[in-house]
Each structure stands twice: as structure tokens, then as C-alpha cells.
Short mmCIF file of C-alpha atoms in Angstrom, two decimals:
data_model
loop_
_atom_site.label_atom_id
_atom_site.label_comp_id
_atom_site.label_asym_id
_atom_site.label_seq_id
_atom_site.Cartn_x
_atom_site.Cartn_y
_atom_site.Cartn_z
CA GLU A 1 82.88 44.76 -106.14
CA ASP A 2 80.96 42.22 -108.21
CA GLY A 3 78.28 44.73 -109.18
CA ILE A 4 75.49 42.44 -107.99
CA ARG A 5 72.72 44.16 -106.09
CA ASP A 6 70.33 42.59 -103.66
CA TYR A 7 67.49 43.83 -101.58
CA LYS A 8 68.70 45.45 -98.38
CA VAL A 9 67.31 45.62 -94.89
CA THR A 10 66.04 49.12 -94.31
CA GLY A 11 67.28 50.97 -91.29
CA VAL A 12 69.53 48.28 -89.78
CA GLN A 13 73.06 49.31 -88.87
CA THR A 14 75.80 46.76 -89.46
CA CYS A 15 76.53 46.62 -85.72
CA ALA A 16 72.89 45.63 -85.11
CA LEU A 17 72.90 42.66 -87.51
CA PRO A 18 73.50 39.96 -84.84
CA ILE A 19 70.60 41.33 -82.81
CA SER A 20 68.32 41.73 -85.83
CA GLY A 21 68.54 38.09 -86.97
CA PRO A 22 66.71 36.58 -83.98
CA ALA A 23 64.14 39.38 -84.08
CA TYR A 24 63.36 38.67 -87.73
CA ALA A 25 63.21 34.92 -87.07
CA ARG A 26 60.69 35.52 -84.28
CA ALA A 27 58.65 37.89 -86.44
CA ALA A 28 58.53 35.24 -89.19
CA GLU A 29 57.17 32.74 -86.66
CA LEU A 30 54.56 35.17 -85.33
CA ASP A 31 53.19 36.10 -88.77
CA PRO A 32 54.03 33.52 -91.44
CA THR A 33 51.95 35.48 -93.97
CA ASP A 34 54.29 38.50 -93.85
CA PRO A 35 57.22 37.97 -96.25
CA ASP A 36 59.37 40.82 -94.92
CA PRO A 37 60.79 39.07 -91.85
CA LEU A 38 62.08 36.15 -93.95
CA ILE A 39 63.49 38.47 -96.61
CA ASN A 40 65.26 40.50 -93.94
CA LEU A 41 66.35 37.42 -91.99
CA GLY A 42 68.03 36.09 -95.12
CA ILE A 43 69.74 39.41 -95.74
CA VAL A 44 70.99 39.65 -92.17
CA ARG A 45 72.30 36.08 -92.31
CA ALA A 46 74.04 36.75 -95.63
CA GLU A 47 75.60 39.95 -94.29
CA VAL A 48 77.20 38.06 -91.38
CA GLY A 49 78.43 35.28 -93.69
CA ASN A 50 75.76 32.66 -92.98
CA THR A 51 74.89 31.87 -96.60
CA ASP A 52 73.25 28.56 -95.71
CA GLY A 53 70.98 30.35 -93.25
CA ALA A 54 70.21 33.03 -95.84
CA ARG A 55 69.35 30.37 -98.41
CA GLU A 56 67.11 28.63 -95.86
CA ALA A 57 65.17 31.84 -95.11
CA TRP A 58 64.57 32.63 -98.78
CA THR A 59 63.68 29.07 -99.81
CA THR A 60 61.24 28.93 -96.88
CA LEU A 61 59.64 32.09 -98.21
CA LEU A 62 59.47 30.66 -101.74
CA ALA A 63 57.79 27.53 -100.38
CA ARG A 64 55.10 29.85 -98.99
CA ASP A 65 55.01 32.24 -101.95
CA ARG A 66 56.74 31.20 -105.15
CA THR A 67 56.23 34.72 -106.55
CA SER A 68 58.53 36.46 -104.03
CA CYS A 69 60.80 38.51 -106.25
CA PRO A 70 63.17 39.56 -103.44
CA ALA A 71 63.67 35.89 -102.49
CA HIS A 72 64.37 34.84 -106.10
CA ASN A 73 66.73 37.75 -106.64
CA ASN A 74 68.65 37.28 -103.41
CA LEU A 75 69.06 33.53 -103.98
CA ALA A 76 70.36 34.35 -107.44
CA ALA A 77 72.84 36.82 -105.93
CA LEU A 78 74.13 34.06 -103.64
CA GLU A 79 74.60 31.81 -106.67
CA PHE A 80 76.39 34.55 -108.58
CA ARG A 81 78.76 35.21 -105.70
CA SER A 82 79.52 31.49 -105.38
CA GLY A 83 80.40 31.34 -109.10
CA ASN A 84 77.32 29.41 -110.20
CA LEU A 85 76.38 31.70 -113.08
CA GLU A 86 73.79 29.36 -114.60
CA ALA A 87 71.84 29.13 -111.34
CA ALA A 88 72.17 32.89 -110.89
CA GLU A 89 70.73 33.51 -114.34
CA ALA A 90 67.87 31.09 -113.63
CA GLY A 91 67.11 32.91 -110.38
CA TYR A 92 67.08 36.35 -111.98
CA THR A 93 64.91 34.98 -114.78
CA ASP A 94 62.51 33.58 -112.16
CA THR A 95 62.36 37.05 -110.63
CA LEU A 96 61.34 38.51 -113.99
CA ARG A 97 58.73 35.82 -114.52
CA TRP A 98 56.84 37.21 -111.53
CA CYS A 99 57.97 40.83 -111.66
CA PRO A 100 58.87 41.75 -115.27
CA ASP A 101 59.90 45.28 -114.35
CA ASP A 102 62.03 44.35 -111.35
CA ALA A 103 64.87 46.83 -111.72
CA ILE A 104 67.30 44.89 -109.52
CA ALA A 105 66.88 41.68 -111.54
CA HIS A 106 67.46 43.59 -114.79
CA LEU A 107 70.53 45.25 -113.34
CA ASN A 108 71.90 41.91 -112.17
CA LEU A 109 71.15 40.19 -115.50
CA GLY A 110 72.96 43.06 -117.21
CA ASN A 111 75.95 42.52 -114.93
CA LEU A 112 75.85 38.78 -115.57
CA ALA A 113 75.68 39.32 -119.34
CA THR A 114 78.61 41.75 -119.11
CA LYS A 115 80.62 39.17 -117.17
CA ARG A 116 79.86 36.62 -119.92
CA GLY A 117 80.80 39.08 -122.67
CA ASP A 118 77.26 39.33 -124.08
CA GLY A 119 76.99 43.05 -124.75
CA ARG A 120 73.63 42.78 -126.50
CA ALA A 121 71.92 41.10 -123.53
CA ALA A 122 73.70 43.46 -121.12
CA ALA A 123 72.44 46.48 -123.04
CA PHE A 124 68.86 45.14 -123.03
CA HIS A 125 68.84 44.63 -119.27
CA TYR A 126 70.69 47.87 -118.48
CA ARG A 127 68.29 49.86 -120.66
CA THR A 128 65.34 48.17 -118.99
CA TYR A 129 66.78 49.09 -115.59
CA LEU A 130 67.02 52.72 -116.72
CA ARG A 131 63.48 52.66 -118.10
CA VAL A 132 62.17 51.38 -114.76
CA GLU A 133 64.46 53.41 -112.49
CA ALA A 134 65.88 56.31 -114.48
CA ASP A 135 66.96 57.97 -111.24
CA GLY A 136 67.56 54.76 -109.30
CA PRO A 137 70.55 54.20 -107.05
CA ALA A 138 72.56 52.48 -109.79
CA ALA A 139 71.44 54.67 -112.73
CA ASP A 140 74.73 56.55 -113.11
CA GLU A 141 76.70 53.30 -112.84
CA VAL A 142 74.47 51.67 -115.48
CA ARG A 143 74.90 54.62 -117.85
CA GLU A 144 78.66 54.32 -117.41
CA ARG A 145 78.56 50.59 -118.14
CA LEU A 146 76.55 51.22 -121.31
CA ARG A 147 79.09 53.87 -122.31
CA ARG A 148 81.99 51.46 -121.72
CA LEU A 149 80.19 48.85 -123.81
CA GLY A 150 79.75 51.46 -126.54
CA LEU A 151 75.97 51.07 -126.26
CA GLU A 152 74.79 54.35 -124.74
#
């Protein structure tokens, strides 16, 4: 587990992913002003291993709306997973430019800082995550990471 979090498709079972992709692609065509189909299309593509297709969906969304925090964050997660930590950090930072209290971006920047050995930056981002989502899905994990860093 790399600890990186991304936005997830709500209510889609793993077995339904191959069916969901074309439905999201069609929905994106029918209403280009709705960002959700492209966000979800990218997630579905990433889940089935089509990272190029995921990247295409999210960059298409960013071409329409450069402030899409889910698109920035998910592109950054792809970069992180491919080992491109500088691009990942830039993507998470872009997320925070548009959404300063985006809990997922703070969590991921904390994980990135931990991976780099920068406990001070990790603590800042983990604490911000907890401020924004004290009872969020990763709150217990974040508290444990702060404890392990000696920064509770």
C-alpha cells in the first residue's frame, strides 16, 4: 500500500468497472459541463489499469476547468505511483491552489513528505488533514503516522 488516496467512484462495484467506463464516456459527451463523468471515467480507467486513458479523461477535464481538484489530485496520484515524485508534488500543490482545504491533497502531500523523509512538511499536511476531516476515513491512519513520526 503506497498510502496515496484518490477520489473514488461512488457506488460502482469492481465487477461493474468495464461496463461503467463506456457509460461515463457517453455521459461526458452528453453533458460536457458536468465534471463528474470525466472524473469517474478516469477512475474507472485507472482501476482497470488503463493509466493513459485515465490521464486523458482528467486532462480533458482540466482543459475545460483548470480548477478541478479531483482531476489535479488524481493525476498527481498517477505520477506518484509511477515514481515521478516531483510531478506528484506539483499536482497536489495545484489541487491546493484551487482548494486549500482539500483533505485528500493534504493527506497525499503528507505521505509524499514522509516518503522523502521530511517530517516537518508531513506533520503540517497531516495536521491540516485532521483539521479538515477530524473523523475522515484516514483520520486514525494519519494519527498513527504522526505518532510514528513523534509529532502527535
